Amino acid sequence: AGSVDSTQLVHQLHKMLGAISPLALGLAGAAAPSVAVTRAAVSMAGSVDSMIGKYSIKGTVYDPLDLASKYDVNWLREAELKHGRVCMLAVAGFLANDAGWGLPGLDIKCSSIEAHDRMVESGHMWALLAVVGVCEFLHFSVVVPKLDGDWGDWEPGNYGLDPFKLDSPSRREAELKNGRLAMLAFSGLVTQAALGHAAPYI
């Protein structure tokens, strides 16, 4: 009887996890449907072999989980650039706040790890949520229709914002590398700060 109950319990847990996981992944995960599991199908949306950002000395693609054969590579690059840019800003803001620099008119003196809760208490987080929400909605409305594999002339991460005409292949490569580093750096900063280590977080 015990083994039957255990089997039923495992079955129920699997069903619960199956129902919960789309919610846990959020809109980004839900909006990134799996493309046909053949690399040929993905190549219609773009080839990872032709994209910049390879790290290997031989110029090969580092993709140990073979994600490029399971998902739209243009979507993956769009997400990589977006998260990298956000994390570059996040690292700069995290360090600046802990260094004692703040925005004019905001009298919130606290560490960066405490800033979220303080901003919620003061009500300033609502303004940030509104701005980010509008940006996400606009981005969502443009990118989601392209997830069928036909991106046309849309270039992932290119929003046409280059007032100083700084765009170049080397700067694009640098943005990718700095974005990847910032994603790791922000994770490390938050972890160390949450563990009680003040700047320099060691």
PDB file of C-alpha atoms in Angstrom:
ATOM      1  CA  ALA A   1       0.000   0.000   0.000  1.00  0.00           C
ATOM      2  CA  GLY A   2       2.908   2.284   0.804  1.00  0.00           C
ATOM      3  CA  SER A   3       4.440   1.807  -2.649  1.00  0.00           C
ATOM      4  CA  VAL A   4       1.109   2.563  -4.325  1.00  0.00           C
ATOM      5  CA  ASP A   5       0.725   5.752  -2.318  1.00  0.00           C
ATOM      6  CA  SER A   6       4.267   6.796  -3.221  1.00  0.00           C
ATOM      7  CA  THR A   7       3.615   6.216  -6.908  1.00  0.00           C
ATOM      8  CA  GLN A   8       0.418   8.236  -6.775  1.00  0.00           C
ATOM      9  CA  LEU A   9       2.194  11.013  -4.903  1.00  0.00           C
ATOM     10  CA  VAL A  10       4.962  11.195  -7.498  1.00  0.00           C
ATOM     11  CA  HIS A  11       2.355  11.251 -10.268  1.00  0.00           C
ATOM     12  CA  GLN A  12       0.484  14.112  -8.587  1.00  0.00           C
ATOM     13  CA  LEU A  13       3.723  16.068  -8.092  1.00  0.00           C
ATOM     14  CA  HIS A  14       4.547  15.694 -11.772  1.00  0.00           C
ATOM     15  CA  LYS A  15       1.124  17.038 -12.719  1.00  0.00           C
ATOM     16  CA  MET A  16       1.496  19.984 -10.330  1.00  0.00           C
ATOM     17  CA  LEU A  17       4.976  20.845 -11.624  1.00  0.00           C
ATOM     18  CA  GLY A  18       3.701  20.641 -15.178  1.00  0.00           C
ATOM     19  CA  ALA A  19       0.999  23.160 -14.367  1.00  0.00           C
ATOM     20  CA  ILE A  20       3.214  25.474 -12.345  1.00  0.00           C
ATOM     21  CA  SER A  21       6.332  25.590 -14.520  1.00  0.00           C
ATOM     22  CA  PRO A  22       4.894  27.909 -17.236  1.00  0.00           C
ATOM     23  CA  LEU A  23       3.977  30.384 -14.506  1.00  0.00           C
ATOM     24  CA  ALA A  24       7.408  30.100 -12.930  1.00  0.00           C
ATOM     25  CA  LEU A  25       9.084  30.766 -16.247  1.00  0.00           C
ATOM     26  CA  GLY A  26       7.032  33.947 -16.740  1.00  0.00           C
ATOM     27  CA  LEU A  27       6.110  35.653 -19.983  1.00  0.00           C
ATOM     28  CA  ALA A  28       9.598  35.374 -21.443  1.00  0.00           C
ATOM     29  CA  GLY A  29       9.622  31.609 -21.082  1.00  0.00           C
ATOM     30  CA  ALA A  30       6.047  31.209 -22.230  1.00  0.00           C
ATOM     31  CA  ALA A  31       6.674  33.391 -25.269  1.00  0.00           C
ATOM     32  CA  ALA A  32       9.727  31.405 -26.362  1.00  0.00           C
ATOM     33  CA  PRO A  33       8.129  28.354 -27.972  1.00  0.00           C
ATOM     34  CA  SER A  34      10.295  25.488 -29.031  1.00  0.00           C
ATOM     35  CA  VAL A  35      11.090  25.522 -32.718  1.00  0.00           C
ATOM     36  CA  ALA A  36      11.308  22.199 -34.568  1.00  0.00           C
ATOM     37  CA  VAL A  37      14.140  20.183 -33.125  1.00  0.00           C
ATOM     38  CA  THR A  38      16.151  20.165 -36.312  1.00  0.00           C
ATOM     39  CA  ARG A  39      18.894  22.665 -36.950  1.00  0.00           C
ATOM     40  CA  ALA A  40      17.577  23.044 -40.500  1.00  0.00           C
ATOM     41  CA  ALA A  41      14.293  24.440 -39.206  1.00  0.00           C
ATOM     42  CA  VAL A  42      16.070  26.918 -36.970  1.00  0.00           C
ATOM     43  CA  SER A  43      18.342  28.038 -39.782  1.00  0.00           C
ATOM     44  CA  MET A  44      15.324  29.587 -41.483  1.00  0.00           C
ATOM     45  CA  ALA A  45      15.168  32.125 -38.653  1.00  0.00           C
ATOM     46  CA  GLY A  46      18.918  32.616 -38.593  1.00  0.00           C
ATOM     47  CA  SER A  47      22.056  30.588 -38.092  1.00  0.00           C
ATOM     48  CA  VAL A  48      23.982  30.712 -34.839  1.00  0.00           C
ATOM     49  CA  ASP A  49      27.136  29.943 -36.817  1.00  0.00           C
ATOM     50  CA  SER A  50      26.898  33.303 -38.585  1.00  0.00           C
ATOM     51  CA  MET A  51      26.328  35.347 -35.408  1.00  0.00           C
ATOM     52  CA  ILE A  52      29.001  37.335 -33.629  1.00  0.00           C
ATOM     53  CA  GLY A  53      29.973  36.533 -30.050  1.00  0.00           C
ATOM     54  CA  LYS A  54      31.905  33.280 -30.360  1.00  0.00           C
ATOM     55  CA  TYR A  55      34.454  32.856 -27.570  1.00  0.00           C
ATOM     56  CA  SER A  56      36.451  29.857 -28.674  1.00  0.00           C
ATOM     57  CA  ILE A  57      39.891  30.508 -30.135  1.00  0.00           C
ATOM     58  CA  LYS A  58      38.874  28.323 -33.070  1.00  0.00           C
ATOM     59  CA  GLY A  59      35.750  30.409 -33.574  1.00  0.00           C
ATOM     60  CA  THR A  60      33.400  27.537 -32.812  1.00  0.00           C
ATOM     61  CA  VAL A  61      30.028  27.939 -31.095  1.00  0.00           C
ATOM     62  CA  TYR A  62      29.842  27.182 -27.365  1.00  0.00           C
ATOM     63  CA  ASP A  63      26.416  25.627 -26.935  1.00  0.00           C
ATOM     64  CA  PRO A  64      26.732  22.573 -24.651  1.00  0.00           C
ATOM     65  CA  LEU A  65      22.944  22.330 -24.163  1.00  0.00           C
ATOM     66  CA  ASP A  66      22.361  22.578 -27.931  1.00  0.00           C
ATOM     67  CA  LEU A  67      19.795  25.337 -27.431  1.00  0.00           C
ATOM     68  CA  ALA A  68      20.318  26.594 -30.968  1.00  0.00           C
ATOM     69  CA  SER A  69      18.649  23.466 -32.328  1.00  0.00           C
ATOM     70  CA  LYS A  70      15.640  23.796 -30.016  1.00  0.00           C
ATOM     71  CA  TYR A  71      14.795  27.505 -30.013  1.00  0.00           C
ATOM     72  CA  ASP A  72      14.709  30.409 -32.417  1.00  0.00           C
ATOM     73  CA  VAL A  73      18.282  31.728 -32.333  1.00  0.00           C
ATOM     74  CA  ASN A  74      17.093  35.265 -33.093  1.00  0.00           C
ATOM     75  CA  TRP A  75      14.912  35.135 -29.982  1.00  0.00           C
ATOM     76  CA  LEU A  76      17.866  33.854 -27.935  1.00  0.00           C
ATOM     77  CA  ARG A  77      20.101  36.679 -29.197  1.00  0.00           C
ATOM     78  CA  GLU A  78      17.355  39.248 -28.537  1.00  0.00           C
ATOM     79  CA  ALA A  79      17.052  37.988 -24.955  1.00  0.00           C
ATOM     80  CA  GLU A  80      20.830  37.869 -24.460  1.00  0.00           C
ATOM     81  CA  LEU A  81      21.298  41.471 -25.584  1.00  0.00           C
ATOM     82  CA  LYS A  82      18.333  42.716 -23.579  1.00  0.00           C
ATOM     83  CA  HIS A  83      19.370  41.026 -20.342  1.00  0.00           C
ATOM     84  CA  GLY A  84      22.983  42.018 -20.861  1.00  0.00           C
ATOM     85  CA  ARG A  85      22.045  45.689 -21.270  1.00  0.00           C
ATOM     86  CA  VAL A  86      19.799  45.615 -18.207  1.00  0.00           C
ATOM     87  CA  CYS A  87      22.544  44.002 -16.130  1.00  0.00           C
ATOM     88  CA  MET A  88      25.151  46.539 -17.258  1.00  0.00           C
ATOM     89  CA  LEU A  89      22.855  49.279 -15.954  1.00  0.00           C
ATOM     90  CA  ALA A  90      22.103  47.237 -12.829  1.00  0.00           C
ATOM     91  CA  VAL A  91      25.776  46.747 -11.962  1.00  0.00           C
ATOM     92  CA  ALA A  92      26.475  50.456 -12.439  1.00  0.00           C
ATOM     93  CA  GLY A  93      23.476  51.414 -10.295  1.00  0.00           C
ATOM     94  CA  PHE A  94      24.273  48.856  -7.599  1.00  0.00           C
ATOM     95  CA  LEU A  95      27.856  50.078  -7.257  1.00  0.00           C
ATOM     96  CA  ALA A  96      26.908  53.764  -7.462  1.00  0.00           C
ATOM     97  CA  ASN A  97      24.308  53.477  -4.703  1.00  0.00           C
ATOM     98  CA  ASP A  98      26.654  51.576  -2.406  1.00  0.00           C
ATOM     99  CA  ALA A  99      29.273  54.256  -3.094  1.00  0.00           C
ATOM    100  CA  GLY A 100      26.830  56.870  -1.722  1.00  0.00           C
ATOM    101  CA  TRP A 101      25.686  58.396  -4.994  1.00  0.00           C
ATOM    102  CA  GLY A 102      21.935  58.876  -5.373  1.00  0.00           C
ATOM    103  CA  LEU A 103      19.398  60.515  -7.639  1.00  0.00           C
ATOM    104  CA  PRO A 104      18.497  64.149  -6.904  1.00  0.00           C
ATOM    105  CA  GLY A 105      15.328  64.442  -4.842  1.00  0.00           C
ATOM    106  CA  LEU A 106      15.428  60.864  -3.574  1.00  0.00           C
ATOM    107  CA  ASP A 107      16.340  60.855   0.092  1.00  0.00           C
ATOM    108  CA  ILE A 108      16.646  57.092   0.451  1.00  0.00           C
ATOM    109  CA  LYS A 109      19.896  56.265   2.169  1.00  0.00           C
ATOM    110  CA  CYS A 110      20.391  52.530   2.274  1.00  0.00           C
ATOM    111  CA  SER A 111      22.488  49.773   0.795  1.00  0.00           C
ATOM    112  CA  SER A 112      21.685  48.497  -2.664  1.00  0.00           C
ATOM    113  CA  ILE A 113      20.450  45.192  -1.280  1.00  0.00           C
ATOM    114  CA  GLU A 114      17.914  47.082   0.859  1.00  0.00           C
ATOM    115  CA  ALA A 115      16.926  49.521  -1.890  1.00  0.00           C
ATOM    116  CA  HIS A 116      14.133  47.400  -3.361  1.00  0.00           C
ATOM    117  CA  ASP A 117      12.181  47.202  -0.111  1.00  0.00           C
ATOM    118  CA  ARG A 118      12.744  50.892   0.614  1.00  0.00           C
ATOM    119  CA  MET A 119      11.535  51.870  -2.849  1.00  0.00           C
ATOM    120  CA  VAL A 120       8.417  49.757  -2.362  1.00  0.00           C
ATOM    121  CA  GLU A 121       7.746  51.384   1.013  1.00  0.00           C
ATOM    122  CA  SER A 122       8.202  54.899  -0.389  1.00  0.00           C
ATOM    123  CA  GLY A 123       6.057  54.210  -3.451  1.00  0.00           C
ATOM    124  CA  HIS A 124       8.797  55.056  -5.984  1.00  0.00           C
ATOM    125  CA  MET A 125       8.804  51.473  -7.254  1.00  0.00           C
ATOM    126  CA  TRP A 126       5.407  52.064  -8.882  1.00  0.00           C
ATOM    127  CA  ALA A 127       6.919  54.653 -11.228  1.00  0.00           C
ATOM    128  CA  LEU A 128       9.707  52.263 -12.178  1.00  0.00           C
ATOM    129  CA  LEU A 129       7.193  49.458 -12.683  1.00  0.00           C
ATOM    130  CA  ALA A 130       5.100  51.678 -14.983  1.00  0.00           C
ATOM    131  CA  VAL A 131       8.068  52.675 -17.153  1.00  0.00           C
ATOM    132  CA  VAL A 132       9.418  49.127 -17.397  1.00  0.00           C
ATOM    133  CA  GLY A 133       5.916  47.781 -18.037  1.00  0.00           C
ATOM    134  CA  VAL A 134       5.355  50.123 -20.992  1.00  0.00           C
ATOM    135  CA  CYS A 135       8.771  49.265 -22.463  1.00  0.00           C
ATOM    136  CA  GLU A 136       8.125  45.544 -22.050  1.00  0.00           C
ATOM    137  CA  PHE A 137       4.692  45.787 -23.644  1.00  0.00           C
ATOM    138  CA  LEU A 138       6.053  47.651 -26.675  1.00  0.00           C
ATOM    139  CA  HIS A 139       8.915  45.189 -27.037  1.00  0.00           C
ATOM    140  CA  PHE A 140       6.545  42.258 -26.606  1.00  0.00           C
ATOM    141  CA  SER A 141       4.203  43.552 -29.328  1.00  0.00           C
ATOM    142  CA  VAL A 142       7.074  43.753 -31.829  1.00  0.00           C
ATOM    143  CA  VAL A 143       8.967  40.542 -31.086  1.00  0.00           C
ATOM    144  CA  VAL A 144       6.242  37.988 -30.321  1.00  0.00           C
ATOM    145  CA  PRO A 145       4.710  38.028 -33.847  1.00  0.00           C
ATOM    146  CA  LYS A 146       8.151  37.128 -35.214  1.00  0.00           C
ATOM    147  CA  LEU A 147       8.436  33.945 -33.159  1.00  0.00           C
ATOM    148  CA  ASP A 148       7.058  31.897 -36.056  1.00  0.00           C
ATOM    149  CA  GLY A 149      10.562  32.022 -37.509  1.00  0.00           C
ATOM    150  CA  ASP A 150      10.083  34.847 -40.018  1.00  0.00           C
ATOM    151  CA  TRP A 151      12.024  37.814 -38.634  1.00  0.00           C
ATOM    152  CA  GLY A 152      12.206  39.592 -41.968  1.00  0.00           C
ATOM    153  CA  ASP A 153      14.622  42.515 -41.832  1.00  0.00           C
ATOM    154  CA  TRP A 154      14.386  42.815 -38.027  1.00  0.00           C
ATOM    155  CA  GLU A 155      17.796  42.546 -36.389  1.00  0.00           C
ATOM    156  CA  PRO A 156      17.758  41.218 -32.802  1.00  0.00           C
ATOM    157  CA  GLY A 157      18.596  43.938 -30.300  1.00  0.00           C
ATOM    158  CA  ASN A 158      18.657  46.748 -32.871  1.00  0.00           C
ATOM    159  CA  TYR A 159      16.091  49.364 -31.813  1.00  0.00           C
ATOM    160  CA  GLY A 160      17.481  52.092 -34.054  1.00  0.00           C
ATOM    161  CA  LEU A 161      18.841  54.052 -31.093  1.00  0.00           C
ATOM    162  CA  ASP A 162      22.260  55.307 -32.124  1.00  0.00           C
ATOM    163  CA  PRO A 163      22.226  59.138 -32.004  1.00  0.00           C
ATOM    164  CA  PHE A 164      26.034  59.394 -32.027  1.00  0.00           C
ATOM    165  CA  LYS A 165      26.538  56.887 -34.882  1.00  0.00           C
ATOM    166  CA  LEU A 166      28.812  54.658 -32.825  1.00  0.00           C
ATOM    167  CA  ASP A 167      27.645  51.344 -34.270  1.00  0.00           C
ATOM    168  CA  SER A 168      30.408  49.083 -35.570  1.00  0.00           C
ATOM    169  CA  PRO A 169      31.132  45.329 -35.616  1.00  0.00           C
ATOM    170  CA  SER A 170      33.741  45.673 -32.865  1.00  0.00           C
ATOM    171  CA  ARG A 171      31.361  47.624 -30.615  1.00  0.00           C
ATOM    172  CA  ARG A 172      28.647  45.030 -31.127  1.00  0.00           C
ATOM    173  CA  GLU A 173      31.082  42.322 -30.061  1.00  0.00           C
ATOM    174  CA  ALA A 174      32.127  44.410 -27.065  1.00  0.00           C
ATOM    175  CA  GLU A 175      28.494  44.936 -26.053  1.00  0.00           C
ATOM    176  CA  LEU A 176      27.865  41.189 -26.087  1.00  0.00           C
ATOM    177  CA  LYS A 177      30.961  40.434 -24.021  1.00  0.00           C
ATOM    178  CA  ASN A 178      30.320  43.199 -21.499  1.00  0.00           C
ATOM    179  CA  GLY A 179      26.670  42.171 -21.245  1.00  0.00           C
ATOM    180  CA  ARG A 180      27.617  38.562 -20.526  1.00  0.00           C
ATOM    181  CA  LEU A 181      30.116  39.690 -17.908  1.00  0.00           C
ATOM    182  CA  ALA A 182      27.528  42.008 -16.332  1.00  0.00           C
ATOM    183  CA  MET A 183      24.998  39.183 -16.007  1.00  0.00           C
ATOM    184  CA  LEU A 184      27.545  37.152 -14.049  1.00  0.00           C
ATOM    185  CA  ALA A 185      28.738  40.202 -12.108  1.00  0.00           C
ATOM    186  CA  PHE A 186      25.261  41.232 -10.986  1.00  0.00           C
ATOM    187  CA  SER A 187      24.534  37.712  -9.794  1.00  0.00           C
ATOM    188  CA  GLY A 188      27.737  37.793  -7.767  1.00  0.00           C
ATOM    189  CA  LEU A 189      27.078  41.266  -6.370  1.00  0.00           C
ATOM    190  CA  VAL A 190      23.575  40.402  -5.186  1.00  0.00           C
ATOM    191  CA  THR A 191      24.693  37.081  -3.700  1.00  0.00           C
ATOM    192  CA  GLN A 192      27.589  38.564  -1.763  1.00  0.00           C
ATOM    193  CA  ALA A 193      25.547  41.552  -0.572  1.00  0.00           C
ATOM    194  CA  ALA A 194      22.680  39.285   0.533  1.00  0.00           C
ATOM    195  CA  LEU A 195      25.172  37.217   2.522  1.00  0.00           C
ATOM    196  CA  GLY A 196      26.096  40.337   4.461  1.00  0.00           C
ATOM    197  CA  HIS A 197      29.302  41.341   2.715  1.00  0.00           C
ATOM    198  CA  ALA A 198      29.491  45.102   2.253  1.00  0.00           C
ATOM    199  CA  ALA A 199      31.455  46.695  -0.596  1.00  0.00           C
ATOM    200  CA  PRO A 200      33.822  45.431  -1.982  1.00  0.00           C
ATOM    201  CA  TYR A 201      31.584  42.378  -1.413  1.00  0.00           C
ATOM    202  CA  ILE A 202      34.265  39.932  -0.306  1.00  0.00           C
TER     203      ILE A 202
END
